[in-house]
Amino acid sequence: MDLASILYLGVTFGLFVIFVLIVLRTYSKKRKDEGEIAKYRMLDDE
Amino acid sequence: MKSTEYNYDIVRSFVNWSVLWGLVAVLVGVIVSFQMVDPRLNFPPYLTFGRLRPIHTNAGIYGWGVGVIFATFIYMVQRLCRTPLWSPKLARFQLWFFNATIIASAVTLLMGYTTSKEYHEMEWPIDVMVVILWVVFALNIIMTIIKRREEHMYISLWYMMASLVGVAILYLVNAAAVPVSLFKSYSAFAGTNDANVHWWFGHNAVAMALTAPPLAMFYYFLPKSTGVPIYSHRLSIIAFWSLLFMYLWTGAHHLLWTPVPDWIQTLAMGFSVMLIAPSWGSVINGYLSMNGQWHQMRENYLVKYLILGITFYGLQTIQGPMQAIRTFSAFIHYTDWVPAHIHMGTMGWVSMICFASIYYLVPRIYGKKLFSIPLANLQFWLILVGQLTWSFSLWIAGVLQAGMWTAMNPDGSLTYTFMETMVEMYPYWWIRSIGGLIYFVGVVVFIYNLVMTVRHGEIASTEAAAEGRA
């Protein structure tokens, strides 16, 4: 595997780590209610 | 915020023009399908399959698809941000520049000027126009989001922003070229790299122009049509980020069994299969949003379009990853199976959502009741039957074609000549044309309904006009 391949896979893995952090933040208990507010607010945009 | 403060003039204009380009796309599609069953319908040099086919695809993607994106994004961003559009003048410029770009594309493609890159055929001067157009659009939407009065960002806004950024990056990279004259350029990339970059663009254009925007529309117009919120906003956020994370690596599945490095092909194959999860995250979210509301499939024509649309998205995102697996790809790639897959996505998923969005918008932006809900229901069945006829005929044709191409005699020679396989395709191509015609009639019914709504529809308040129950 050459340097370019390692870089390619490294970027992929780095993005995966960011994705995992987003999942953890979105589903944290602290943000349970806050994470659902937008879906109610959008119904009231008339 | 009062509805009257929102800018609907520009939304009306984009709806009108996108519908016109949609009609052109479907009409040219029907014409080229007949050119395949009867080559005498080719009239060189301008009206041949080779020149009309890119007009069909580009009118469909950039005229119809992107036109509806412009209309719905400008509508949704104002509503979701509770603030008027940042610059109506810029949007008006964008409208006319959009039409100029589409016309310039059609004329140059008819004249035979092409980069020969599928879905990116336009030569460099038109690339420049597209970039200006997208920058103007993105600036207006992003500035509206920045000055929003609503603290919470709904999922549709996330998909809209992803589309704005994604399309810009993809288009700029793939358009990199060295111009040698006004209408001739050479790609900045060579050989395998060119193919890899091009299909990175090609597949992710599907993501950023034909997946993220319809999802933004679906997540907005489904709850607005049913009157109940989506099942889970957090699930929609996870599906969004995972879709973005996984999509960008999948382009090379268009290049399986080619000189592209094997590990890139394997990575693309793996990520394509993983992509089922975020895609179905949205599908399941859509279905669960209908809990206790399934009766609306009978009573509300908008819901019918939206739920069938997301169902085709679900089917598309199972079929696509299966096609990205090497062994299956070896069998069906280059056959008529592939256009059937694409058309389930464009005629089923994307256009169903676009039709629903426009049906939702028109009564509100014109302040008139829809002229005929029975006609909207008729159109639903016409486009559903047309699309299924189209796709099933070519799925069967594709399997037959693949089987004949790979059939071998005991001595290792091919059983069938290429011409023999072509002859077998004709019945399926006829059925495909009939399917396309049925779909075209559906589009004509759609336009008739819209024109009659605008010209003779019963005047009502925007809220009353919006009643979508059959």
XYZ file of C-alpha atoms in Angstrom:
516
model
C 0.000 0.000 0.000
C 1.543 3.331 -1.038
C 1.423 6.707 0.723
C -1.572 7.895 -1.336
C -3.602 4.855 -0.303
C -2.744 5.367 3.360
C -3.724 9.043 3.092
C -7.002 8.115 1.393
C -7.889 5.596 4.083
C -6.663 7.984 6.802
C -9.056 10.694 5.646
C -11.843 8.097 5.529
C -11.102 7.001 9.096
C -10.870 10.630 10.274
C -14.300 11.365 8.854
C -15.636 8.220 10.498
C -14.429 9.453 13.881
C -16.190 12.799 13.292
C -19.346 10.898 12.328
C -19.236 8.831 15.536
C -18.901 12.038 17.576
C -21.965 13.486 15.805
C -23.960 10.328 16.632
C -22.913 10.469 20.298
C -23.851 14.155 20.541
C -27.184 13.756 18.761
C -28.265 10.827 20.946
C -26.896 12.136 24.252
C -29.505 12.074 27.035
C -28.955 15.783 27.690
C -30.109 16.697 24.191
C -33.033 14.268 23.940
C -35.795 16.893 24.054
C -33.853 19.664 22.340
C -33.111 17.380 19.392
C -36.810 17.052 18.586
C -37.949 20.678 18.937
C -37.340 21.594 15.289
C -39.900 19.096 13.986
C -42.667 20.789 15.984
C -41.511 24.320 15.198
C -41.586 23.715 11.435
C -45.277 22.873 11.539
C -45.975 26.323 12.884
C -44.321 28.388 10.142
C -47.560 29.487 8.462
C -44.249 36.269 10.638
C -47.065 37.024 8.202
C -47.194 34.972 5.002
C -47.452 38.156 2.976
C -43.889 39.118 3.865
C -42.440 36.053 2.163
C -41.367 36.411 -1.442
C -43.518 34.109 -3.566
C -43.116 35.901 -6.918
C -39.812 34.253 -7.637
C -41.104 30.870 -6.453
C -43.926 31.142 -8.997
C -41.468 31.910 -11.786
C -39.201 28.989 -10.945
C -42.175 26.630 -10.708
C -43.415 27.727 -14.139
C -40.053 27.393 -15.872
C -39.082 24.118 -14.218
C -42.396 22.586 -15.311
C -41.732 23.719 -18.882
C -38.235 22.170 -18.874
C -39.697 19.027 -17.317
C -42.104 18.726 -20.230
C -39.217 19.165 -22.677
C -37.158 16.499 -20.866
C -39.926 13.906 -20.956
C -40.906 14.726 -24.557
C -37.325 14.399 -25.796
C -37.001 11.196 -23.753
C -39.994 9.710 -25.547
C -38.585 10.819 -28.922
C -35.166 9.216 -28.323
C -36.833 6.011 -27.129
C -38.682 5.820 -30.460
C -35.427 6.560 -32.282
C -34.044 3.374 -30.760
C -36.913 1.206 -31.994
C -36.999 2.890 -35.403
C -33.640 4.394 -36.459
C -35.357 6.104 -39.411
C -36.596 8.664 -36.888
C -33.036 10.016 -36.637
C -32.625 13.150 -38.753
C -28.924 14.063 -39.059
C -27.107 16.113 -38.117
C -29.135 17.761 -35.344
C -31.998 15.444 -34.490
C -30.105 12.219 -33.914
C -30.095 10.009 -30.814
C -26.525 11.054 -30.017
C -27.409 14.752 -29.851
C -30.894 14.478 -28.365
C -30.058 12.032 -25.581
C -27.882 14.513 -23.607
C -30.621 17.125 -24.079
C -33.063 14.674 -22.486
C -30.783 14.011 -19.505
C -29.653 17.609 -19.013
C -33.165 19.054 -19.375
C -34.323 16.466 -16.843
C -31.559 17.016 -14.286
C -30.749 20.715 -14.697
C -34.003 22.088 -16.121
C -36.641 20.098 -14.267
C -34.737 18.824 -11.211
C -32.635 21.889 -10.456
C -35.518 24.205 -11.422
C -37.715 22.564 -8.774
C -34.800 22.742 -6.327
C -34.625 26.514 -6.900
C -38.381 26.931 -6.405
C -38.718 24.746 -3.316
C -35.497 25.861 -1.619
C -36.477 29.519 -1.950
C -39.922 28.712 -0.536
C -38.709 26.435 2.270
C -35.805 28.575 3.419
C -38.097 31.545 4.008
C -40.638 29.467 5.923
C -38.129 27.498 7.982
C -36.091 30.600 8.835
C -39.205 32.786 9.306
C -37.591 35.533 7.308
C -37.948 36.888 3.749
C -35.453 35.973 1.061
C -32.156 37.829 1.492
C -32.127 39.276 -2.040
C -35.170 39.000 -4.353
C -33.240 40.910 -7.043
C -30.473 38.330 -7.021
C -33.090 35.595 -7.255
C -34.667 37.337 -10.281
C -31.229 37.490 -11.952
C -30.770 33.829 -11.073
C -34.067 32.959 -12.808
C -33.118 34.499 -16.140
C -29.526 33.289 -15.951
C -30.884 29.793 -15.256
C -33.031 29.883 -18.395
C -30.183 31.340 -20.452
C -27.920 28.491 -19.261
C -30.477 25.810 -20.109
C -31.072 27.292 -23.571
C -27.329 27.677 -24.233
C -26.834 24.044 -23.182
C -29.581 22.792 -25.488
C -28.326 24.788 -28.472
C -24.666 23.788 -28.095
C -25.525 20.128 -27.520
C -27.717 20.156 -30.633
C -24.771 21.633 -32.554
C -22.607 18.759 -31.365
C -20.410 20.589 -28.848
C -19.796 18.149 -26.006
C -17.141 17.169 -23.504
C -18.414 13.576 -23.901
C -18.587 13.257 -20.098
C -21.968 11.774 -19.191
C -24.155 14.235 -17.214
C -21.451 16.882 -17.676
C -21.525 17.236 -21.453
C -21.644 21.029 -21.645
C -18.485 22.781 -22.797
C -16.484 25.160 -20.644
C -18.342 28.487 -21.318
C -21.526 26.872 -20.029
C -19.627 25.450 -17.061
C -18.741 29.043 -16.190
C -22.429 29.999 -16.431
C -23.411 27.082 -14.174
C -20.840 28.125 -11.567
C -22.109 31.738 -11.548
C -25.671 30.480 -11.279
C -24.928 28.186 -8.357
C -22.865 30.776 -6.477
C -25.691 33.325 -6.780
C -28.236 30.747 -5.575
C -26.066 29.489 -2.717
C -25.283 33.024 -1.560
C -28.969 33.931 -1.399
C -29.976 30.786 0.513
C -27.031 30.878 2.929
C -27.511 34.593 3.673
C -31.203 33.935 4.357
C -30.229 31.167 6.776
C -27.681 33.424 8.475
C -30.270 36.143 9.158
C -32.959 33.676 10.254
C -35.393 34.406 13.074
C -35.843 30.742 13.968
C -33.290 29.327 16.342
C -33.861 25.637 15.596
C -32.635 24.342 12.263
C -34.980 21.772 10.772
C -33.492 18.809 8.887
C -34.519 20.200 5.475
C -32.121 23.124 5.988
C -29.246 20.696 6.588
C -29.978 18.852 3.356
C -30.262 22.162 1.498
C -26.873 23.365 2.742
C -25.252 20.018 1.905
C -26.603 20.269 -1.613
C -25.324 23.829 -2.039
C -21.804 22.973 -0.892
C -21.675 19.500 -2.447
C -22.753 20.486 -5.952
C -20.279 23.383 -5.945
C -17.300 21.172 -5.055
C -18.252 18.354 -7.403
C -18.927 20.603 -10.363
C -15.793 22.709 -9.955
C -13.461 19.715 -9.700
C -14.980 17.757 -12.565
C -15.183 20.854 -14.780
C -11.438 21.478 -14.498
C -10.331 21.660 -18.116
C -7.972 23.361 -20.516
C -9.909 25.350 -23.161
C -8.388 25.293 -26.634
C -11.178 27.243 -28.361
C -14.552 28.763 -27.546
C -16.318 25.394 -27.641
C -13.563 22.878 -27.152
C -11.658 21.934 -24.011
C -9.689 19.000 -22.687
C -10.085 17.585 -19.199
C -7.435 18.540 -16.666
C -7.254 14.876 -15.697
C -6.022 12.027 -17.853
C -6.910 8.389 -18.359
C -7.990 6.435 -15.312
C -7.812 9.513 -13.087
C -10.232 11.293 -15.410
C -12.668 8.385 -15.210
C -12.330 8.216 -11.425
C -12.912 11.956 -10.969
C -15.773 11.904 -13.439
C -17.675 9.104 -11.661
C -16.900 10.655 -8.296
C -18.784 13.635 -9.777
C -21.393 11.515 -11.549
C -22.469 9.449 -8.590
C -22.284 12.289 -6.105
C -24.271 14.558 -8.392
C -26.969 11.951 -7.792
C -26.338 12.451 -4.065
C -26.223 16.224 -3.960
C -28.699 17.122 -6.717
C -31.059 14.138 -6.838
C -31.023 12.802 -3.270
C -30.322 15.571 -0.739
C -32.778 18.102 -2.269
C -35.688 15.637 -2.668
C -35.062 14.531 0.926
C -35.210 18.193 2.005
C -38.538 18.462 0.166
C -39.835 15.157 1.554
C -39.009 16.074 5.150
C -40.732 19.439 4.678
C -43.774 18.609 2.574
C -44.751 15.297 4.250
C -45.428 16.773 7.714
C -46.934 19.894 6.130
C -49.300 17.686 4.107
C -50.285 15.290 6.900
C -50.321 17.916 9.639
C -48.228 15.745 11.978
C -44.479 15.994 12.618
C -41.918 13.504 11.353
C -41.312 10.479 13.586
C -37.812 11.431 14.761
C -35.784 14.545 14.067
C -32.722 13.012 15.669
C -32.935 9.973 13.371
C -33.144 12.332 10.400
C -29.974 14.097 11.581
C -28.069 10.817 11.939
C -29.293 9.650 8.539
C -28.143 12.970 7.085
C -24.592 12.840 8.435
C -24.144 9.164 7.646
C -25.415 9.760 4.104
C -22.830 12.510 3.646
C -20.079 10.426 5.195
C -20.727 7.362 3.053
C -21.809 8.769 -0.295
C -18.547 10.460 -1.259
C -16.587 7.200 -1.533
C -18.978 5.318 -3.775
C -18.360 6.802 -7.242
C -15.818 4.166 -8.228
C -18.502 1.474 -8.217
C -19.223 2.751 -11.741
C -15.720 1.595 -12.639
C -15.644 -1.980 -11.334
C -13.539 -4.310 -13.495
C -11.642 -1.343 -14.959
C -7.972 -0.248 -14.531
C -8.952 1.839 -11.457
C -6.938 0.433 -8.490
C -8.593 -2.605 -6.968
C -8.630 -1.195 -3.436
C -10.564 1.896 -4.606
C -13.116 -0.377 -6.260
C -13.426 -2.440 -3.072
C -13.789 0.687 -0.938
C -16.515 1.983 -3.268
C -18.277 -1.381 -3.151
C -18.162 -1.516 0.654
C -19.401 2.043 1.129
C -22.161 1.513 -1.437
C -23.534 -1.398 0.597
C -23.188 0.611 3.835
C -25.200 3.384 2.193
C -28.332 1.262 2.593
C -28.397 2.226 6.293
C -28.707 6.041 6.002
C -30.997 5.766 3.007
C -33.355 3.490 4.867
C -33.020 5.699 7.935
C -34.978 8.303 5.980
C -37.352 5.750 4.455
C -38.210 4.281 7.875
C -38.536 7.764 9.354
C -41.022 8.564 6.588
C -43.035 5.390 7.160
C -43.088 5.794 10.948
C -44.223 9.413 10.460
C -47.388 7.900 8.979
C -48.249 6.021 12.205
C -51.963 6.584 12.714
C -52.106 8.541 9.453
C -52.147 5.775 6.834
C -55.782 6.601 6.034
C -54.384 9.742 4.396
C -53.052 7.565 1.582
C -56.693 7.308 0.498
C -57.774 10.821 1.379
C -54.813 13.073 0.629
C -53.339 12.959 -2.863
C -50.143 14.692 -1.736
C -49.398 11.915 0.742
C -49.796 9.329 -2.008
C -47.116 11.020 -4.111
C -44.777 11.505 -1.154
C -45.046 7.991 0.267
C -44.727 6.309 -3.132
C -41.779 8.630 -3.794
C -39.950 7.596 -0.622
C -40.822 3.964 -1.346
C -39.084 4.209 -4.718
C -36.141 5.825 -2.905
C -36.035 2.789 -0.632
C -36.150 0.367 -3.561
C -33.564 2.411 -5.446
C -31.177 2.355 -2.506
C -31.425 -1.425 -2.197
C -31.003 -2.027 -5.909
C -28.114 0.453 -6.274
C -25.845 -1.157 -3.654
C -26.611 -4.610 -5.073
C -25.462 -3.374 -8.487
C -22.274 -2.074 -6.865
C -21.203 -5.594 -5.872
C -18.550 -6.901 -8.268
C -20.199 -10.173 -9.246
C -23.604 -8.629 -9.909
C -22.013 -5.654 -11.682
C -20.138 -8.043 -13.988
C -23.501 -9.436 -15.069
C -25.643 -6.325 -15.520
C -23.198 -3.475 -16.218
C -23.508 -2.027 -19.749
C -26.937 -3.679 -20.170
C -30.395 -2.090 -20.277
C -30.823 -2.945 -16.585
C -28.884 0.215 -15.690
C -31.150 2.830 -17.388
C -34.120 1.048 -15.763
C -32.472 1.593 -12.363
C -31.807 5.254 -13.110
C -35.348 5.859 -14.313
C -36.881 4.307 -11.203
C -34.919 6.995 -9.358
C -35.714 9.915 -11.625
C -39.290 9.097 -12.709
C -40.261 7.406 -9.450
C -38.415 8.872 -6.493
C -37.280 12.360 -7.570
C -40.181 13.335 -9.836
C -42.858 11.977 -7.467
C -41.465 14.254 -4.758
C -41.185 17.177 -7.217
C -44.795 16.730 -8.400
C -46.004 16.619 -4.783
C -43.977 19.695 -3.888
C -45.403 21.684 -6.789
C -48.955 20.528 -6.028
C -48.400 21.728 -2.468
C -46.874 25.043 -3.563
C -49.145 26.206 -6.375
C -52.337 26.712 -4.333
C -50.329 28.614 -1.719
C -48.266 30.840 -3.979
C -51.194 31.690 -6.254
C -53.850 31.825 -3.518
C -56.188 29.543 -5.472
C -57.671 26.116 -4.851
C -56.296 23.312 -6.991
C -58.448 23.055 -10.123
C -59.007 19.304 -9.931
C -57.950 16.765 -7.311
C -59.316 13.885 -9.487
C -56.915 15.012 -12.240
C -54.054 14.998 -9.723
C -55.049 11.433 -8.799
C -55.249 10.493 -12.485
C -51.763 11.873 -13.016
C -50.498 9.832 -10.068
C -51.658 6.586 -11.666
C -50.417 7.574 -15.136
C -46.887 8.316 -13.949
C -46.838 5.270 -11.665
C -47.939 2.902 -14.428
C -45.713 4.665 -16.984
C -42.641 4.414 -14.787
C -43.216 0.780 -13.788
C -43.821 -0.197 -17.428
C -40.620 1.622 -18.391
C -38.461 0.078 -15.666
C -39.774 -3.496 -15.723
C -39.399 -3.756 -19.503
C -35.733 -2.800 -19.310
C -34.966 -4.877 -16.204
C -36.171 -7.938 -18.096
C -34.332 -6.767 -21.221
C -31.137 -6.228 -19.200
C -31.154 -9.730 -17.723
C -31.858 -11.223 -21.146
C -29.098 -9.133 -22.692
C -26.586 -10.108 -19.997
C -27.512 -13.756 -20.310
C -27.022 -13.709 -24.085
C -23.737 -11.787 -23.868
C -22.245 -14.302 -21.448
C -23.651 -17.489 -23.006
C -20.875 -19.741 -24.278
C -20.653 -22.876 -26.380
C -18.761 -25.947 -25.090
C -15.702 -24.881 -27.121
C -15.591 -21.493 -25.353
C -16.919 -19.411 -28.245
C -19.832 -16.993 -27.743
C -23.272 -18.470 -28.402
C -24.797 -15.263 -29.746
C -23.511 -12.489 -31.981
C -24.002 -8.921 -30.790
C -26.604 -8.347 -33.519
C -28.623 -11.334 -32.307
C -28.750 -9.809 -28.821
C -29.853 -6.475 -30.301
C -32.741 -8.046 -32.215
C -34.051 -9.557 -28.967
C -34.238 -6.096 -27.396
C -36.795 -4.636 -29.780
C -40.015 -5.830 -28.037
C -38.735 -4.439 -24.725
C -37.758 -1.136 -26.309
C -41.281 -0.824 -27.720
C -42.759 -1.450 -24.268
C -40.339 1.126 -22.831
C -41.558 3.699 -25.362
C -45.181 2.976 -24.465
C -44.305 3.409 -20.770
C -42.663 6.719 -21.594
C -45.733 7.835 -23.540
C -48.017 7.014 -20.591
C -45.714 9.025 -18.325
C -45.738 11.912 -20.822
C -49.565 11.946 -20.790
C -49.329 12.150 -16.992
C -47.085 15.208 -17.256
C -49.526 16.840 -19.709
C -52.386 16.226 -17.239
C -50.209 17.780 -14.508
C -49.557 20.906 -16.558
C -53.208 21.202 -17.592
C -54.222 21.012 -13.927
C -51.700 23.694 -12.968
C -52.649 26.024 -15.830
C -56.355 25.675 -15.026
C -55.617 26.312 -11.338
C -53.761 29.514 -12.120
C -56.220 30.759 -14.765
C -59.567 29.539 -13.489
C -58.968 28.245 -9.954
C -61.300 29.353 -7.214
C -59.726 32.230 -5.283
C -59.088 31.450 -1.629
C -56.825 32.430 1.229
C -53.477 30.698 1.083
C -54.429 28.449 3.999
C -57.824 27.516 2.585
C -56.363 27.068 -0.875
C -53.932 24.608 0.519
C -56.544 21.979 1.416
C -55.118 18.870 -0.138
C -57.763 16.386 0.768
C -59.495 14.472 -1.964
